[in-house]
Amino acid sequence: MSEIPETGTSLDRRRLLGRTAAAGLLAVPGVSLLSGCLGSGDDDKPDQAEGSKSDTNPLGVKEDAELEVVIFNGGLGTKYATDVHIPSYKKSFPKANVKFSQAEEISTVVQPRFAGGNPPDVVNNAGSKLMDMGALVAEGQAADLTDLFDAPSLDVSGQKVKDTLLPGTIEQGTFNGKPYVVQYAYTTFGLWYDSELFKKNSWTPPKTWADFTALLDKIKGAGMTPYAYAGANAAYYQYLVILTSAAKIGGADVLKNIDNLEPNAWKNDAVKKAAEAWAAIGAKYMNKANLGQRHTEVQLQQNQSQIAFYPSGSWLENEQAKNTPPTFKYAVTPLPSVTTSDKLPSTAIYAAAGEMYFASAKGKNVNGGKEYLRHMLSKAGARGFTELTKVATVVKGAADGLNISPGFASADEMTKAAGENVFSFRWDSWYKKLDDECRAATNELMFNGGTADKFCDRMQKVADEVKNDSSIQKFKR
């Protein structure tokens, strides 16, 4: 959750994990979420290209209809689109012109086009300035993908697209019972470090909180910053860490209750304990200068052996490829257990389908947009993506046999060790207001002496405001 931040070298996990929020898309009573320029119903749709359905064209793509694709230029880059997915689409529809562009600020570039009624056909909605997906769904801007998932796989004989995907993939892009988004990148999240540096210093990734703080003391004594994240634009890395610890302490339902806006979900004892534990890390082991720095600045410091642990998703290695010295070998470890009575084991991880892609319901080539997503979800399309980005996809077995890099191998080992103890949340991509508040509350907690009580109270207050605001569409899982 293709990840994250707003420059061309960034990735929004892409939430992974679909996380972070769009600027200016929060619901205001009586005002359309997309600038009030849109109506609803078929009258708002332009003339849309329609072709004849067949075994080789199950979605009815008009063979010579132009297709426009906009991809977020972040940590994943755009080469996977230009070198893998577009050529695959063109092979099936050689008469079609595919118009491609990239954007570092998706909402800035694309949002006005949705408001103006001329959206691109396929959008990779990611980055720190992604569009509010809940708002797009509420406005009828995202196409229902039910027929895509029911269509035959492009290259897995005898299976529908939905049969080729990892469990939970379709649900991750479902809003109130209908699928509107392909969450494509399978992102694992943990604490990243340089395995060569750790080996040199005989440092062992911790499994318990006592081992964690003892190791951070050693690292601090060696003159390094033990733990860091970028406060300027990557606070959601850290709030994901806090809530991962909360899920380990109290079980995955802690996150489900937050998603569903249950009463006092943010005040759950597990959330408070997690916030207390991480606030102590911020007070003792972090560099306050990182508050004003961006993710790329802090990640570069880790590549330069100034920082030991950095929380991130599995896009990190690819994002830093140009700045990683040959002696630096990425590895990732799960967050350590916070208490001796955690409900989930230390191997449990946050992992989810992320990096949002959708077809525009009011684009000129809706069927082509869905077909493009079918090519992305082919085994060949997914494998090509992984080879170029070092990030796995939601297509089963697409990365089998690939030995791409140390970080990719480490993330794969961590995922296998987690087994069924994998969890995620959805509230951050459902409710922009909560995401904005949690970033600010997290920075206060980690950098500015905030307390766990204040963090929990602050988040619960805003969660209640969202719940009671009839202008904001609610989602449930």
mmCIF file of C-alpha atoms in Angstrom, residues 43-284:
data_model
loop_
_atom_site.group_PDB
_atom_site.id
_atom_site.type_symbol
_atom_site.label_atom_id
_atom_site.label_comp_id
_atom_site.label_asym_id
_atom_site.label_seq_id
_atom_site.Cartn_x
_atom_site.Cartn_y
_atom_site.Cartn_z
ATOM 1 C CA ASP A 43 -26.529 11.230 -17.735
ATOM 2 C CA ASP A 44 -23.103 11.986 -16.248
ATOM 3 C CA LYS A 45 -21.364 9.298 -18.265
ATOM 4 C CA PRO A 46 -19.671 10.154 -21.556
ATOM 5 C CA ASP A 47 -20.178 7.956 -24.596
ATOM 6 C CA GLN A 48 -18.461 4.777 -23.514
ATOM 7 C CA ALA A 49 -16.700 2.327 -25.796
ATOM 8 C CA GLU A 50 -18.414 -1.056 -26.085
ATOM 9 C CA GLY A 51 -17.177 -4.145 -27.885
ATOM 10 C CA SER A 52 -18.469 -7.660 -28.450
ATOM 11 C CA LYS A 53 -17.842 -10.189 -25.706
ATOM 12 C CA SER A 54 -16.109 -13.447 -26.560
ATOM 13 C CA ASP A 55 -13.947 -16.129 -24.946
ATOM 14 C CA THR A 56 -10.871 -13.991 -25.605
ATOM 15 C CA ASN A 57 -12.635 -10.715 -24.817
ATOM 16 C CA PRO A 58 -14.851 -11.562 -21.826
ATOM 17 C CA LEU A 59 -15.351 -7.961 -20.717
ATOM 18 C CA GLY A 60 -16.404 -6.632 -24.115
ATOM 19 C CA VAL A 61 -13.537 -4.258 -24.886
ATOM 20 C CA LYS A 62 -13.819 -2.200 -28.075
ATOM 21 C CA GLU A 63 -10.679 -3.252 -29.877
ATOM 22 C CA ASP A 64 -9.627 0.148 -31.206
ATOM 23 C CA ALA A 65 -10.760 2.275 -28.241
ATOM 24 C CA GLU A 66 -8.101 4.418 -26.626
ATOM 25 C CA LEU A 67 -7.223 3.539 -23.038
ATOM 26 C CA GLU A 68 -5.821 6.136 -20.632
ATOM 27 C CA VAL A 69 -3.771 4.982 -17.655
ATOM 28 C CA VAL A 70 -2.379 7.168 -14.851
ATOM 29 C CA ILE A 71 0.152 5.601 -12.476
ATOM 30 C CA PHE A 72 1.542 7.028 -9.242
ATOM 31 C CA ASN A 73 5.299 7.563 -9.543
ATOM 32 C CA GLY A 74 6.516 6.569 -6.105
ATOM 33 C CA GLY A 75 8.563 3.808 -4.541
ATOM 34 C CA LEU A 76 7.330 1.270 -7.092
ATOM 35 C CA GLY A 77 8.173 3.515 -10.013
ATOM 36 C CA THR A 78 6.211 3.174 -13.256
ATOM 37 C CA LYS A 79 8.356 0.767 -15.265
ATOM 38 C CA TYR A 80 6.074 -2.138 -14.391
ATOM 39 C CA ALA A 81 3.265 -0.333 -16.231
ATOM 40 C CA THR A 82 5.246 0.751 -19.281
ATOM 41 C CA ASP A 83 7.277 -2.451 -19.650
ATOM 42 C CA VAL A 84 4.872 -5.164 -18.485
ATOM 43 C CA HIS A 85 1.177 -4.307 -18.216
ATOM 44 C CA ILE A 86 0.733 -1.930 -21.141
ATOM 45 C CA PRO A 87 2.574 -4.240 -23.584
ATOM 46 C CA SER A 88 0.404 -7.117 -22.340
ATOM 47 C CA TYR A 89 -2.767 -5.119 -23.015
ATOM 48 C CA LYS A 90 -1.463 -4.009 -26.426
ATOM 49 C CA LYS A 91 -0.747 -7.610 -27.381
ATOM 50 C CA SER A 92 -4.441 -8.402 -26.922
ATOM 51 C CA PHE A 93 -5.667 -5.149 -28.482
ATOM 52 C CA PRO A 94 -3.033 -4.019 -31.012
ATOM 53 C CA LYS A 95 -5.368 -1.434 -32.558
ATOM 54 C CA ALA A 96 -5.798 0.393 -29.260
ATOM 55 C CA ASN A 97 -3.738 3.421 -28.362
ATOM 56 C CA VAL A 98 -2.730 3.354 -24.696
ATOM 57 C CA LYS A 99 -2.189 6.836 -23.354
ATOM 58 C CA PHE A 100 0.098 6.661 -20.327
ATOM 59 C CA SER A 101 1.112 9.295 -17.793
ATOM 60 C CA GLN A 102 2.579 9.324 -14.300
ATOM 61 C CA ALA A 103 1.914 11.649 -11.384
ATOM 62 C CA GLU A 104 3.632 12.291 -8.080
ATOM 63 C CA GLU A 105 0.554 13.958 -6.608
ATOM 64 C CA ILE A 106 -2.454 11.960 -7.752
ATOM 65 C CA SER A 107 -5.169 14.170 -6.280
ATOM 66 C CA THR A 108 -3.593 17.334 -7.687
ATOM 67 C CA VAL A 109 -3.411 15.926 -11.201
ATOM 68 C CA VAL A 110 -6.426 13.625 -11.403
ATOM 69 C CA GLN A 111 -9.060 14.993 -9.027
ATOM 70 C CA PRO A 112 -9.979 17.982 -11.240
ATOM 71 C CA ARG A 113 -10.600 15.578 -14.112
ATOM 72 C CA PHE A 114 -13.106 13.570 -12.078
ATOM 73 C CA ALA A 115 -14.804 16.804 -11.092
ATOM 74 C CA GLY A 116 -14.850 17.877 -14.744
ATOM 75 C CA GLY A 117 -16.342 14.634 -15.998
ATOM 76 C CA ASN A 118 -13.347 13.446 -18.066
ATOM 77 C CA PRO A 119 -11.462 11.002 -15.838
ATOM 78 C CA PRO A 120 -8.749 8.634 -17.058
ATOM 79 C CA ASP A 121 -9.805 5.015 -17.479
ATOM 80 C CA VAL A 122 -7.393 3.460 -14.977
ATOM 81 C CA VAL A 123 -5.897 5.157 -11.923
ATOM 82 C CA ASN A 124 -3.256 4.016 -9.469
ATOM 83 C CA ASN A 125 -4.541 5.897 -6.431
ATOM 84 C CA ALA A 126 -1.544 6.145 -4.107
ATOM 85 C CA GLY A 127 0.878 8.555 -2.470
ATOM 86 C CA SER A 128 0.457 11.036 0.352
ATOM 87 C CA LYS A 129 -1.821 13.030 -1.961
ATOM 88 C CA LEU A 130 -4.004 10.205 -3.134
ATOM 89 C CA MET A 131 -7.734 10.693 -3.610
ATOM 90 C CA ASP A 132 -10.178 9.668 -0.906
ATOM 91 C CA MET A 133 -11.336 6.246 -2.123
ATOM 92 C CA GLY A 134 -14.433 6.272 0.039
ATOM 93 C CA ALA A 135 -15.431 9.584 -1.506
ATOM 94 C CA LEU A 136 -14.895 8.258 -5.030
ATOM 95 C CA VAL A 137 -17.073 5.238 -4.320
ATOM 96 C CA ALA A 138 -19.782 7.406 -2.755
ATOM 97 C CA GLU A 139 -19.793 9.633 -5.864
ATOM 98 C CA GLY A 140 -20.138 6.673 -8.236
ATOM 99 C CA GLN A 141 -16.734 7.356 -9.770
ATOM 100 C CA ALA A 142 -15.268 3.863 -9.354
ATOM 101 C CA ALA A 143 -16.522 0.998 -11.519
ATOM 102 C CA ASP A 144 -17.972 -2.119 -9.919
ATOM 103 C CA LEU A 145 -15.378 -4.853 -10.575
ATOM 104 C CA THR A 146 -17.615 -7.868 -9.996
ATOM 105 C CA ASP A 147 -17.467 -8.865 -13.668
ATOM 106 C CA LEU A 148 -13.666 -8.535 -13.680
ATOM 107 C CA PHE A 149 -13.260 -10.968 -10.806
ATOM 108 C CA ASP A 150 -15.772 -13.356 -12.417
ATOM 109 C CA ALA A 151 -13.959 -13.229 -15.771
ATOM 110 C CA PRO A 152 -11.555 -16.022 -16.772
ATOM 111 C CA SER A 153 -7.920 -15.538 -15.844
ATOM 112 C CA LEU A 154 -5.786 -14.333 -18.722
ATOM 113 C CA ASP A 155 -3.230 -17.120 -18.337
ATOM 114 C CA VAL A 156 -4.347 -19.585 -15.648
ATOM 115 C CA SER A 157 -6.440 -22.101 -17.552
ATOM 116 C CA GLY A 158 -9.792 -23.091 -16.100
ATOM 117 C CA GLN A 159 -9.816 -20.454 -13.346
ATOM 118 C CA LYS A 160 -11.604 -17.172 -12.904
ATOM 119 C CA VAL A 161 -9.597 -14.117 -11.907
ATOM 120 C CA LYS A 162 -10.940 -14.328 -8.362
ATOM 121 C CA ASP A 163 -9.700 -17.924 -8.054
ATOM 122 C CA THR A 164 -6.105 -16.865 -8.718
ATOM 123 C CA LEU A 165 -5.917 -14.317 -5.886
ATOM 124 C CA LEU A 166 -4.741 -14.625 -2.310
ATOM 125 C CA PRO A 167 -7.481 -14.865 0.340
ATOM 126 C CA GLY A 168 -8.855 -11.488 1.388
ATOM 127 C CA THR A 169 -7.742 -9.642 -1.748
ATOM 128 C CA ILE A 170 -11.212 -8.843 -3.064
ATOM 129 C CA GLU A 171 -12.480 -7.980 0.414
ATOM 130 C CA GLN A 172 -9.665 -5.473 0.834
ATOM 131 C CA GLY A 173 -11.079 -3.474 -2.087
ATOM 132 C CA THR A 174 -14.745 -3.959 -1.211
ATOM 133 C CA PHE A 175 -16.987 -1.151 -0.032
ATOM 134 C CA ASN A 176 -20.332 -2.119 1.503
ATOM 135 C CA GLY A 177 -20.527 -5.399 -0.323
ATOM 136 C CA LYS A 178 -19.234 -4.477 -3.795
ATOM 137 C CA PRO A 179 -15.639 -4.593 -5.102
ATOM 138 C CA TYR A 180 -14.396 -1.322 -6.548
ATOM 139 C CA VAL A 181 -10.622 -1.502 -6.078
ATOM 140 C CA VAL A 182 -7.820 -3.894 -6.930
ATOM 141 C CA GLN A 183 -5.414 -3.851 -4.011
ATOM 142 C CA TYR A 184 -2.487 -5.232 -5.963
ATOM 143 C CA ALA A 185 0.739 -5.229 -3.982
ATOM 144 C CA TYR A 186 0.948 -7.675 -1.100
ATOM 145 C CA THR A 187 2.770 -5.630 1.467
ATOM 146 C CA THR A 188 4.327 -6.905 4.663
ATOM 147 C CA PHE A 189 5.234 -4.473 7.411
ATOM 148 C CA GLY A 190 7.950 -4.677 10.040
ATOM 149 C CA LEU A 191 11.183 -3.216 11.369
ATOM 150 C CA TRP A 192 13.830 -2.946 8.652
ATOM 151 C CA TYR A 193 17.565 -3.087 9.308
ATOM 152 C CA ASP A 194 20.925 -3.780 7.680
ATOM 153 C CA SER A 195 21.658 -7.471 8.254
ATOM 154 C CA GLU A 196 25.365 -6.975 7.521
ATOM 155 C CA LEU A 197 25.625 -4.238 10.151
ATOM 156 C CA PHE A 198 23.790 -6.389 12.689
ATOM 157 C CA LYS A 199 26.018 -9.353 11.892
ATOM 158 C CA LYS A 200 29.145 -7.248 12.292
ATOM 159 C CA ASN A 201 28.024 -6.024 15.726
ATOM 160 C CA SER A 202 26.515 -9.353 16.859
ATOM 161 C CA TRP A 203 23.104 -7.740 17.220
ATOM 162 C CA THR A 204 20.119 -10.089 17.116
ATOM 163 C CA PRO A 205 16.624 -8.892 16.066
ATOM 164 C CA PRO A 206 14.493 -8.972 19.238
ATOM 165 C CA LYS A 207 11.405 -11.048 19.957
ATOM 166 C CA THR A 208 10.510 -9.563 23.347
ATOM 167 C CA TRP A 209 10.193 -5.956 24.483
ATOM 168 C CA ALA A 210 12.941 -6.438 27.060
ATOM 169 C CA ASP A 211 15.279 -7.680 24.340
ATOM 170 C CA PHE A 212 14.199 -4.767 22.124
ATOM 171 C CA THR A 213 15.029 -2.035 24.633
ATOM 172 C CA ALA A 214 18.276 -3.778 25.630
ATOM 173 C CA LEU A 215 19.352 -3.838 21.981
ATOM 174 C CA LEU A 216 18.356 -0.199 21.489
ATOM 175 C CA ASP A 217 20.575 0.682 24.463
ATOM 176 C CA LYS A 218 23.510 -1.099 22.807
ATOM 177 C CA ILE A 219 22.882 0.656 19.520
ATOM 178 C CA LYS A 220 22.633 4.017 21.223
ATOM 179 C CA GLY A 221 25.897 3.304 23.005
ATOM 180 C CA ALA A 222 27.507 2.640 19.635
ATOM 181 C CA GLY A 223 26.632 6.175 18.529
ATOM 182 C CA MET A 224 23.723 5.380 16.210
ATOM 183 C CA THR A 225 20.120 6.513 16.337
ATOM 184 C CA PRO A 226 18.394 3.289 17.402
ATOM 185 C CA TYR A 227 14.963 3.929 15.889
ATOM 186 C CA ALA A 228 13.535 6.463 13.451
ATOM 187 C CA TYR A 229 10.701 7.438 11.149
ATOM 188 C CA ALA A 230 10.003 10.615 9.174
ATOM 189 C CA GLY A 231 7.590 12.928 10.948
ATOM 190 C CA ALA A 232 7.121 15.288 8.006
ATOM 191 C CA ASN A 233 5.167 12.845 5.847
ATOM 192 C CA ALA A 234 5.441 9.273 7.109
ATOM 193 C CA ALA A 235 3.759 9.357 10.516
ATOM 194 C CA TYR A 236 1.426 6.652 9.317
ATOM 195 C CA TYR A 237 4.409 4.276 9.282
ATOM 196 C CA GLN A 238 4.520 4.795 13.031
ATOM 197 C CA TYR A 239 0.795 4.697 13.747
ATOM 198 C CA LEU A 240 0.734 1.392 11.908
ATOM 199 C CA VAL A 241 3.475 0.233 14.286
ATOM 200 C CA ILE A 242 1.456 1.302 17.331
ATOM 201 C CA LEU A 243 -1.666 -0.475 16.132
ATOM 202 C CA THR A 244 0.297 -3.580 15.149
ATOM 203 C CA SER A 245 1.506 -3.777 18.737
ATOM 204 C CA ALA A 246 -2.063 -3.210 19.936
ATOM 205 C CA ALA A 247 -3.268 -6.150 17.835
ATOM 206 C CA LYS A 248 -0.523 -8.356 19.214
ATOM 207 C CA ILE A 249 -1.446 -7.400 22.761
ATOM 208 C CA GLY A 250 -5.222 -7.671 22.480
ATOM 209 C CA GLY A 251 -5.883 -9.659 19.317
ATOM 210 C CA ALA A 252 -6.861 -8.654 15.781
ATOM 211 C CA ASP A 253 -10.411 -7.696 16.816
ATOM 212 C CA VAL A 254 -8.921 -4.570 18.383
ATOM 213 C CA LEU A 255 -8.337 -3.309 14.828
ATOM 214 C CA LYS A 256 -11.676 -4.551 13.531
ATOM 215 C CA ASN A 257 -13.474 -2.572 16.233
ATOM 216 C CA ILE A 258 -11.557 0.567 15.249
ATOM 217 C CA ASP A 259 -12.516 0.006 11.605
ATOM 218 C CA ASN A 260 -16.174 -0.365 12.540
ATOM 219 C CA LEU A 261 -16.196 2.778 14.709
ATOM 220 C CA GLU A 262 -17.224 0.764 17.747
ATOM 221 C CA PRO A 263 -17.695 2.714 21.008
ATOM 222 C CA ASN A 264 -14.380 3.507 22.727
ATOM 223 C CA ALA A 265 -12.419 1.295 20.336
ATOM 224 C CA TRP A 266 -9.452 3.669 20.495
ATOM 225 C CA LYS A 267 -9.551 3.545 24.296
ATOM 226 C CA ASN A 268 -9.109 -0.210 24.405
ATOM 227 C CA ASP A 269 -6.460 -1.179 26.949
ATOM 228 C CA ALA A 270 -4.370 -2.830 24.245
ATOM 229 C CA VAL A 271 -4.171 0.438 22.281
ATOM 230 C CA LYS A 272 -3.192 2.329 25.429
ATOM 231 C CA LYS A 273 -0.477 -0.187 26.348
ATOM 232 C CA ALA A 274 0.924 -0.080 22.820
ATOM 233 C CA ALA A 275 0.955 3.726 22.809
ATOM 234 C CA GLU A 276 2.696 3.785 26.199
ATOM 235 C CA ALA A 277 5.373 1.371 25.013
ATOM 236 C CA TRP A 278 6.108 3.276 21.825
ATOM 237 C CA ALA A 279 6.014 6.678 23.513
ATOM 238 C CA ALA A 280 8.859 5.435 25.710
ATOM 239 C CA ILE A 281 10.817 4.474 22.580
ATOM 240 C CA GLY A 282 10.263 7.954 21.166
ATOM 241 C CA ALA A 283 11.389 9.645 24.362
ATOM 242 C CA LYS A 284 14.630 7.680 24.727
#
